[in-house]
Amino acid sequence: MSAYVSHLEAAIDGTRLPAREQHTLHEGRPLWVRYDLQEVSRTLSKEALRQRPPTLWRYRELLPVEDERDIISLGEGMSPLLRCDRLGSSLGLSTLFIKDESQMPTGSFKDRGQTVAISMARSFGVTRVAIPTAGNAGGSMAAYAARGEMEAFVFMPEDTPEMNQYETVQAGARAYLVNGLIGDCAKIVLDGRERMGWFDLSTLKEPYRLEGKKTMGLELAEQLDWLLPDVILYPTGGGTGLIGMWKAFQELQELGWLKSERMPRMVAVQSDGCYPIVRAFDSGERFAQPFEHATTIASGLRVPAAIGDFMILDAVRESHGCAIAVEDSRIVEWMKVATAAEGISVGPEAAACVGAVGHLLDSGWLSPHESVVLFNCGGARKYPKLMQVNLPRLDKEQGLDWASFATDLRRR
Ligand SMILES: *Cc1c(COP(=O)(O)O)cnc(C)c1O
């Protein structure tokens, strides 16, 4: 394998930095990985791609790892793109797909970022990694660090969902609860960088997680035979998935692989308990103000200040998309509706996107015959509390009272 990376580029001002060196931020803002796409188009064809195994490493020419031996993989990528006619028609859409990231190794799309970032860390000889997280990123990093024989440190706010706490420890990480927000956890990771010599895997503070998340866009294009949908709805926290996909579409266009010039409109979906990006979008700002007192049951959306805010907003605006906040109080209901319609384990973040479809159709921004792809970035199974029910109890001697059972069934 050879890498086609030409350089790194500061997202804020275009400054070029050399590839194959450890870089973090420039002027406190993220870096892009840039490739020699002409060289890629000379060596890689769509036909060759079709023969490769169904993991995200099939796109290795568009990923930064140079030496195949550095790759730490759990078989991630190529999540199914599921057509959802039943949910679609109940919402009023003729063509709806869900890209189901709940089927990734640790149950969320975070694995895409971690496989690439941990592989790159290994190529740099890193043996210790650390991350602040309020959700799925910690468990994912811990799993890849275990497989890559690295020591992992995870710092979480104390209200991080239990399952996210358990999975990090189960995978051998040293995990800590902090009586603060994710920003307080991030500060600890930053402080420990020199003292502990760990590699900081915070969202967008190294350039490689974004490259992994980009593969959602590459896969979507390949799965739709290189014809992108009209609209993509993406549950937006730090925004890496949305930014990464938009980057993927630019790269594919430059490679000449897309069958149409028309790009999807990118929709950043947030909750009415935390919507910094929506606020900035509505007021025409390039950067988002930190959101005070952020609360949402969708932990993936609880990011009050995103370091890549301007990158999200640029992608949304360039694509003629929009940003929308939906009612947090209805998320549990939308989870249930979507899962009952399609059998997909729809998490609270994606459920917000289900709600957004209704609002965007009502306002006329979205029309019923446009093709829509919604991202289920993680499943419901990580949130047992949101799915809790009290089942009716039966006595084994008496069994069911069939008469009232029949009445009950008719009522539903
Ligand atoms: C992290 C996460 C998000 C938000 O992802 P970003 O790309 O960082 O905005 C959404 N949903 C789930 C399930 C997540 O784990």
PDB file of N, CA and C in Angstrom, residues 270-339:
ATOM      1  N   GLN A 270     -30.318  19.036  15.067  1.00  0.00           N
ATOM      2  CA  GLN A 270     -29.977  19.123  16.493  1.00  0.00           C
ATOM      3  C   GLN A 270     -31.248  19.059  17.333  1.00  0.00           C
ATOM      4  N   SER A 271     -31.080  19.095  18.647  1.00  0.00           N
ATOM      5  CA  SER A 271     -32.225  19.025  19.556  1.00  0.00           C
ATOM      6  C   SER A 271     -32.512  20.426  20.110  1.00  0.00           C
ATOM      7  N   ASP A 272     -33.747  20.685  20.492  1.00  0.00           N
ATOM      8  CA  ASP A 272     -34.052  22.011  21.045  1.00  0.00           C
ATOM      9  C   ASP A 272     -33.450  22.202  22.451  1.00  0.00           C
ATOM     10  N   GLY A 273     -32.744  21.156  22.929  1.00  0.00           N
ATOM     11  CA  GLY A 273     -32.013  21.305  24.185  1.00  0.00           C
ATOM     12  C   GLY A 273     -30.556  21.692  23.982  1.00  0.00           C
ATOM     13  N   CYS A 274     -30.091  21.664  22.731  1.00  0.00           N
ATOM     14  CA  CYS A 274     -28.695  22.021  22.409  1.00  0.00           C
ATOM     15  C   CYS A 274     -28.585  22.244  20.903  1.00  0.00           C
ATOM     16  N   TYR A 275     -28.646  23.508  20.469  1.00  0.00           N
ATOM     17  CA  TYR A 275     -28.646  23.757  19.013  1.00  0.00           C
ATOM     18  C   TYR A 275     -27.759  24.929  18.594  1.00  0.00           C
ATOM     19  N   PRO A 276     -26.488  24.889  18.992  1.00  0.00           N
ATOM     20  CA  PRO A 276     -25.582  25.992  18.642  1.00  0.00           C
ATOM     21  C   PRO A 276     -25.420  26.191  17.127  1.00  0.00           C
ATOM     22  N   ILE A 277     -25.415  25.091  16.378  1.00  0.00           N
ATOM     23  CA  ILE A 277     -25.196  25.201  14.928  1.00  0.00           C
ATOM     24  C   ILE A 277     -26.427  25.818  14.251  1.00  0.00           C
ATOM     25  N   VAL A 278     -27.607  25.425  14.724  1.00  0.00           N
ATOM     26  CA  VAL A 278     -28.843  25.967  14.159  1.00  0.00           C
ATOM     27  C   VAL A 278     -28.909  27.480  14.399  1.00  0.00           C
ATOM     28  N   ARG A 279     -28.531  27.886  15.607  1.00  0.00           N
ATOM     29  CA  ARG A 279     -28.539  29.312  15.942  1.00  0.00           C
ATOM     30  C   ARG A 279     -27.607  30.103  15.022  1.00  0.00           C
ATOM     31  N   ALA A 280     -26.396  29.558  14.826  1.00  0.00           N
ATOM     32  CA  ALA A 280     -25.422  30.254  13.972  1.00  0.00           C
ATOM     33  C   ALA A 280     -25.891  30.272  12.522  1.00  0.00           C
ATOM     34  N   PHE A 281     -26.491  29.174  12.093  1.00  0.00           N
ATOM     35  CA  PHE A 281     -26.996  29.097  10.711  1.00  0.00           C
ATOM     36  C   PHE A 281     -28.071  30.154  10.495  1.00  0.00           C
ATOM     37  N   ASP A 282     -29.019  30.221  11.437  1.00  0.00           N
ATOM     38  CA  ASP A 282     -30.136  31.157  11.302  1.00  0.00           C
ATOM     39  C   ASP A 282     -29.690  32.607  11.306  1.00  0.00           C
ATOM     40  N   SER A 283     -28.628  32.895  12.082  1.00  0.00           N
ATOM     41  CA  SER A 283     -28.226  34.301  12.176  1.00  0.00           C
ATOM     42  C   SER A 283     -27.097  34.642  11.198  1.00  0.00           C
ATOM     43  N   GLY A 284     -26.753  33.675  10.331  1.00  0.00           N
ATOM     44  CA  GLY A 284     -25.755  33.951   9.298  1.00  0.00           C
ATOM     45  C   GLY A 284     -24.325  34.076   9.811  1.00  0.00           C
ATOM     46  N   GLU A 285     -24.052  33.524  10.996  1.00  0.00           N
ATOM     47  CA  GLU A 285     -22.703  33.620  11.568  1.00  0.00           C
ATOM     48  C   GLU A 285     -21.795  32.539  10.994  1.00  0.00           C
ATOM     49  N   ARG A 286     -20.489  32.805  10.946  1.00  0.00           N
ATOM     50  CA  ARG A 286     -19.549  31.773  10.488  1.00  0.00           C
ATOM     51  C   ARG A 286     -19.187  30.824  11.621  1.00  0.00           C
ATOM     52  N   PHE A 287     -19.170  31.348  12.871  1.00  0.00           N
ATOM     53  CA  PHE A 287     -18.848  30.529  14.045  1.00  0.00           C
ATOM     54  C   PHE A 287     -20.062  30.469  14.973  1.00  0.00           C
ATOM     55  N   ALA A 288     -20.136  29.402  15.768  1.00  0.00           N
ATOM     56  CA  ALA A 288     -21.280  29.255  16.673  1.00  0.00           C
ATOM     57  C   ALA A 288     -20.890  29.681  18.082  1.00  0.00           C
ATOM     58  N   GLN A 289     -21.798  30.376  18.764  1.00  0.00           N
ATOM     59  CA  GLN A 289     -21.571  30.705  20.177  1.00  0.00           C
ATOM     60  C   GLN A 289     -21.794  29.452  21.010  1.00  0.00           C
ATOM     61  N   PRO A 290     -20.990  29.264  22.082  1.00  0.00           N
ATOM     62  CA  PRO A 290     -21.235  28.101  22.951  1.00  0.00           C
ATOM     63  C   PRO A 290     -22.666  28.122  23.487  1.00  0.00           C
ATOM     64  N   PHE A 291     -23.282  26.956  23.556  1.00  0.00           N
ATOM     65  CA  PHE A 291     -24.675  26.840  23.989  1.00  0.00           C
ATOM     66  C   PHE A 291     -24.722  26.607  25.485  1.00  0.00           C
ATOM     67  N   GLU A 292     -25.358  27.522  26.222  1.00  0.00           N
ATOM     68  CA  GLU A 292     -25.415  27.415  27.691  1.00  0.00           C
ATOM     69  C   GLU A 292     -26.445  26.370  28.119  1.00  0.00           C
ATOM     70  N   HIS A 293     -26.155  25.678  29.201  1.00  0.00           N
ATOM     71  CA  HIS A 293     -27.087  24.715  29.809  1.00  0.00           C
ATOM     72  C   HIS A 293     -27.625  23.689  28.814  1.00  0.00           C
ATOM     73  N   ALA A 294     -26.713  23.106  28.034  1.00  0.00           N
ATOM     74  CA  ALA A 294     -27.129  22.120  27.032  1.00  0.00           C
ATOM     75  C   ALA A 294     -27.668  20.860  27.705  1.00  0.00           C
ATOM     76  N   THR A 295     -28.884  20.473  27.333  1.00  0.00           N
ATOM     77  CA  THR A 295     -29.415  19.200  27.817  1.00  0.00           C
ATOM     78  C   THR A 295     -30.156  18.521  26.686  1.00  0.00           C
ATOM     79  N   THR A 296     -29.863  17.254  26.465  1.00  0.00           N
ATOM     80  CA  THR A 296     -30.645  16.451  25.528  1.00  0.00           C
ATOM     81  C   THR A 296     -30.449  14.981  25.872  1.00  0.00           C
ATOM     82  N   ILE A 297     -31.508  14.187  25.659  1.00  0.00           N
ATOM     83  CA  ILE A 297     -31.369  12.756  25.921  1.00  0.00           C
ATOM     84  C   ILE A 297     -30.532  12.084  24.829  1.00  0.00           C
ATOM     85  N   ALA A 298     -30.331  12.785  23.719  1.00  0.00           N
ATOM     86  CA  ALA A 298     -29.490  12.241  22.645  1.00  0.00           C
ATOM     87  C   ALA A 298     -28.049  12.655  22.923  1.00  0.00           C
ATOM     88  N   SER A 299     -27.296  11.792  23.612  1.00  0.00           N
ATOM     89  CA  SER A 299     -25.976  12.228  24.097  1.00  0.00           C
ATOM     90  C   SER A 299     -25.035  12.603  22.952  1.00  0.00           C
ATOM     91  N   GLY A 300     -25.216  12.004  21.783  1.00  0.00           N
ATOM     92  CA  GLY A 300     -24.372  12.338  20.632  1.00  0.00           C
ATOM     93  C   GLY A 300     -24.582  13.770  20.142  1.00  0.00           C
ATOM     94  N   LEU A 301     -25.698  14.366  20.538  1.00  0.00           N
ATOM     95  CA  LEU A 301     -26.004  15.733  20.086  1.00  0.00           C
ATOM     96  C   LEU A 301     -25.641  16.790  21.127  1.00  0.00           C
ATOM     97  N   ARG A 302     -25.182  16.317  22.292  1.00  0.00           N
ATOM     98  CA  ARG A 302     -24.912  17.282  23.353  1.00  0.00           C
ATOM     99  C   ARG A 302     -23.485  17.814  23.258  1.00  0.00           C
ATOM    100  N   VAL A 303     -23.251  18.632  22.263  1.00  0.00           N
ATOM    101  CA  VAL A 303     -21.951  19.275  22.075  1.00  0.00           C
ATOM    102  C   VAL A 303     -22.198  20.784  22.041  1.00  0.00           C
ATOM    103  N   PRO A 304     -21.999  21.471  23.181  1.00  0.00           N
ATOM    104  CA  PRO A 304     -22.344  22.893  23.257  1.00  0.00           C
ATOM    105  C   PRO A 304     -21.418  23.781  22.427  1.00  0.00           C
ATOM    106  N   ALA A 305     -20.172  23.331  22.208  1.00  0.00           N
ATOM    107  CA  ALA A 305     -19.238  24.136  21.412  1.00  0.00           C
ATOM    108  C   ALA A 305     -18.409  23.186  20.555  1.00  0.00           C
ATOM    109  N   ALA A 306     -18.583  23.251  19.248  1.00  0.00           N
ATOM    110  CA  ALA A 306     -17.864  22.350  18.341  1.00  0.00           C
ATOM    111  C   ALA A 306     -16.676  23.083  17.729  1.00  0.00           C
ATOM    112  N   ILE A 307     -15.506  22.472  17.824  1.00  0.00           N
ATOM    113  CA  ILE A 307     -14.280  23.100  17.316  1.00  0.00           C
ATOM    114  C   ILE A 307     -14.324  23.240  15.788  1.00  0.00           C
ATOM    115  N   GLY A 308     -15.134  22.410  15.151  1.00  0.00           N
ATOM    116  CA  GLY A 308     -15.270  22.480  13.688  1.00  0.00           C
ATOM    117  C   GLY A 308     -16.565  23.162  13.268  1.00  0.00           C
ATOM    118  N   ASP A 309     -17.100  24.037  14.140  1.00  0.00           N
ATOM    119  CA  ASP A 309     -18.386  24.702  13.846  1.00  0.00           C
ATOM    120  C   ASP A 309     -18.430  25.336  12.457  1.00  0.00           C
ATOM    121  N   PHE A 310     -17.364  26.054  12.105  1.00  0.00           N
ATOM    122  CA  PHE A 310     -17.371  26.739  10.799  1.00  0.00           C
ATOM    123  C   PHE A 310     -17.313  25.758   9.637  1.00  0.00           C
ATOM    124  N   MET A 311     -16.714  24.574   9.902  1.00  0.00           N
ATOM    125  CA  MET A 311     -16.645  23.568   8.829  1.00  0.00           C
ATOM    126  C   MET A 311     -18.036  22.965   8.585  1.00  0.00           C
ATOM    127  N   ILE A 312     -18.793  22.774   9.683  1.00  0.00           N
ATOM    128  CA  ILE A 312     -20.167  22.279   9.537  1.00  0.00           C
ATOM    129  C   ILE A 312     -20.993  23.302   8.763  1.00  0.00           C
ATOM    130  N   LEU A 313     -20.906  24.561   9.220  1.00  0.00           N
ATOM    131  CA  LEU A 313     -21.725  25.625   8.624  1.00  0.00           C
ATOM    132  C   LEU A 313     -21.360  25.841   7.158  1.00  0.00           C
ATOM    133  N   ASP A 314     -20.058  25.757   6.837  1.00  0.00           N
ATOM    134  CA  ASP A 314     -19.642  25.900   5.432  1.00  0.00           C
ATOM    135  C   ASP A 314     -20.269  24.799   4.578  1.00  0.00           C
ATOM    136  N   ALA A 315     -20.228  23.555   5.081  1.00  0.00           N
ATOM    137  CA  ALA A 315     -20.769  22.429   4.304  1.00  0.00           C
ATOM    138  C   ALA A 315     -22.271  22.579   4.108  1.00  0.00           C
ATOM    139  N   VAL A 316     -22.968  22.957   5.187  1.00  0.00           N
ATOM    140  CA  VAL A 316     -24.421  23.118   5.103  1.00  0.00           C
ATOM    141  C   VAL A 316     -24.765  24.211   4.077  1.00  0.00           C
ATOM    142  N   ARG A 317     -24.045  25.317   4.134  1.00  0.00           N
ATOM    143  CA  ARG A 317     -24.353  26.443   3.229  1.00  0.00           C
ATOM    144  C   ARG A 317     -23.948  26.155   1.786  1.00  0.00           C
ATOM    145  N   GLU A 318     -22.745  25.608   1.595  1.00  0.00           N
ATOM    146  CA  GLU A 318     -22.301  25.294   0.223  1.00  0.00           C
ATOM    147  C   GLU A 318     -23.260  24.327  -0.457  1.00  0.00           C
ATOM    148  N   SER A 319     -23.849  23.443   0.341  1.00  0.00           N
ATOM    149  CA  SER A 319     -24.715  22.410  -0.232  1.00  0.00           C
ATOM    150  C   SER A 319     -26.159  22.888  -0.386  1.00  0.00           C
ATOM    151  N   HIS A 320     -26.425  24.142  -0.005  1.00  0.00           N
ATOM    152  CA  HIS A 320     -27.796  24.673   0.021  1.00  0.00           C
ATOM    153  C   HIS A 320     -28.687  23.874   0.960  1.00  0.00           C
ATOM    154  N   GLY A 321     -28.083  23.390   2.038  1.00  0.00           N
ATOM    155  CA  GLY A 321     -28.823  22.643   3.047  1.00  0.00           C
ATOM    156  C   GLY A 321     -29.394  23.564   4.099  1.00  0.00           C
ATOM    157  N   CYS A 322     -29.651  23.025   5.269  1.00  0.00           N
ATOM    158  CA  CYS A 322     -30.143  23.857   6.367  1.00  0.00           C
ATOM    159  C   CYS A 322     -29.798  23.201   7.705  1.00  0.00           C
ATOM    160  N   ALA A 323     -30.082  23.899   8.780  1.00  0.00           N
ATOM    161  CA  ALA A 323     -29.876  23.354  10.122  1.00  0.00           C
ATOM    162  C   ALA A 323     -31.188  23.501  10.865  1.00  0.00           C
ATOM    163  N   ILE A 324     -31.574  22.457  11.581  1.00  0.00           N
ATOM    164  CA  ILE A 324     -32.901  22.471  12.209  1.00  0.00           C
ATOM    165  C   ILE A 324     -32.839  21.812  13.584  1.00  0.00           C
ATOM    166  N   ALA A 325     -33.547  22.397  14.543  1.00  0.00           N
ATOM    167  CA  ALA A 325     -33.639  21.805  15.881  1.00  0.00           C
ATOM    168  C   ALA A 325     -35.029  21.218  16.065  1.00  0.00           C
ATOM    169  N   VAL A 326     -35.089  20.033  16.662  1.00  0.00           N
ATOM    170  CA  VAL A 326     -36.387  19.384  16.887  1.00  0.00           C
ATOM    171  C   VAL A 326     -36.615  19.179  18.385  1.00  0.00           C
ATOM    172  N   GLU A 327     -37.860  18.860  18.747  1.00  0.00           N
ATOM    173  CA  GLU A 327     -38.254  18.759  20.148  1.00  0.00           C
ATOM    174  C   GLU A 327     -37.615  17.550  20.826  1.00  0.00           C
ATOM    175  N   ASP A 328     -36.816  17.814  21.849  1.00  0.00           N
ATOM    176  CA  ASP A 328     -36.206  16.733  22.616  1.00  0.00           C
ATOM    177  C   ASP A 328     -37.277  15.841  23.251  1.00  0.00           C
ATOM    178  N   SER A 329     -38.380  16.460  23.621  1.00  0.00           N
ATOM    179  CA  SER A 329     -39.450  15.732  24.325  1.00  0.00           C
ATOM    180  C   SER A 329     -40.119  14.675  23.441  1.00  0.00           C
ATOM    181  N   ARG A 330     -39.879  14.731  22.135  1.00  0.00           N
ATOM    182  CA  ARG A 330     -40.533  13.763  21.236  1.00  0.00           C
ATOM    183  C   ARG A 330     -39.578  12.690  20.715  1.00  0.00           C
ATOM    184  N   ILE A 331     -38.312  12.761  21.129  1.00  0.00           N
ATOM    185  CA  ILE A 331     -37.305  11.848  20.578  1.00  0.00           C
ATOM    186  C   ILE A 331     -37.616  10.378  20.885  1.00  0.00           C
ATOM    187  N   VAL A 332     -38.044  10.096  22.111  1.00  0.00           N
ATOM    188  CA  VAL A 332     -38.328   8.702  22.480  1.00  0.00           C
ATOM    189  C   VAL A 332     -39.466   8.144  21.619  1.00  0.00           C
ATOM    190  N   GLU A 333     -40.474   8.986  21.382  1.00  0.00           N
ATOM    191  CA  GLU A 333     -41.603   8.593  20.528  1.00  0.00           C
ATOM    192  C   GLU A 333     -41.123   8.287  19.102  1.00  0.00           C
ATOM    193  N   TRP A 334     -40.271   9.132  18.538  1.00  0.00           N
ATOM    194  CA  TRP A 334     -39.769   8.918  17.175  1.00  0.00           C
ATOM    195  C   TRP A 334     -38.886   7.657  17.089  1.00  0.00           C
ATOM    196  N   MET A 335     -38.134   7.387  18.148  1.00  0.00           N
ATOM    197  CA  MET A 335     -37.321   6.149  18.162  1.00  0.00           C
ATOM    198  C   MET A 335     -38.226   4.945  17.977  1.00  0.00           C
ATOM    199  N   LYS A 336     -39.306   4.947  18.747  1.00  0.00           N
ATOM    200  CA  LYS A 336     -40.235   3.822  18.750  1.00  0.00           C
ATOM    201  C   LYS A 336     -40.927   3.691  17.398  1.00  0.00           C
ATOM    202  N   VAL A 337     -41.395   4.805  16.877  1.00  0.00           N
ATOM    203  CA  VAL A 337     -42.093   4.797  15.578  1.00  0.00           C
ATOM    204  C   VAL A 337     -41.178   4.203  14.505  1.00  0.00           C
ATOM    205  N   ALA A 338     -39.935   4.662  14.472  1.00  0.00           N
ATOM    206  CA  ALA A 338     -39.019   4.237  13.409  1.00  0.00           C
ATOM    207  C   ALA A 338     -38.645   2.767  13.558  1.00  0.00           C
ATOM    208  N   THR A 339     -38.366   2.348  14.761  1.00  0.00           N
ATOM    209  CA  THR A 339     -37.957   0.948  14.963  1.00  0.00           C
ATOM    210  C   THR A 339     -39.132   0.013  14.714  1.00  0.00           C
TER     211      THR A 339
END
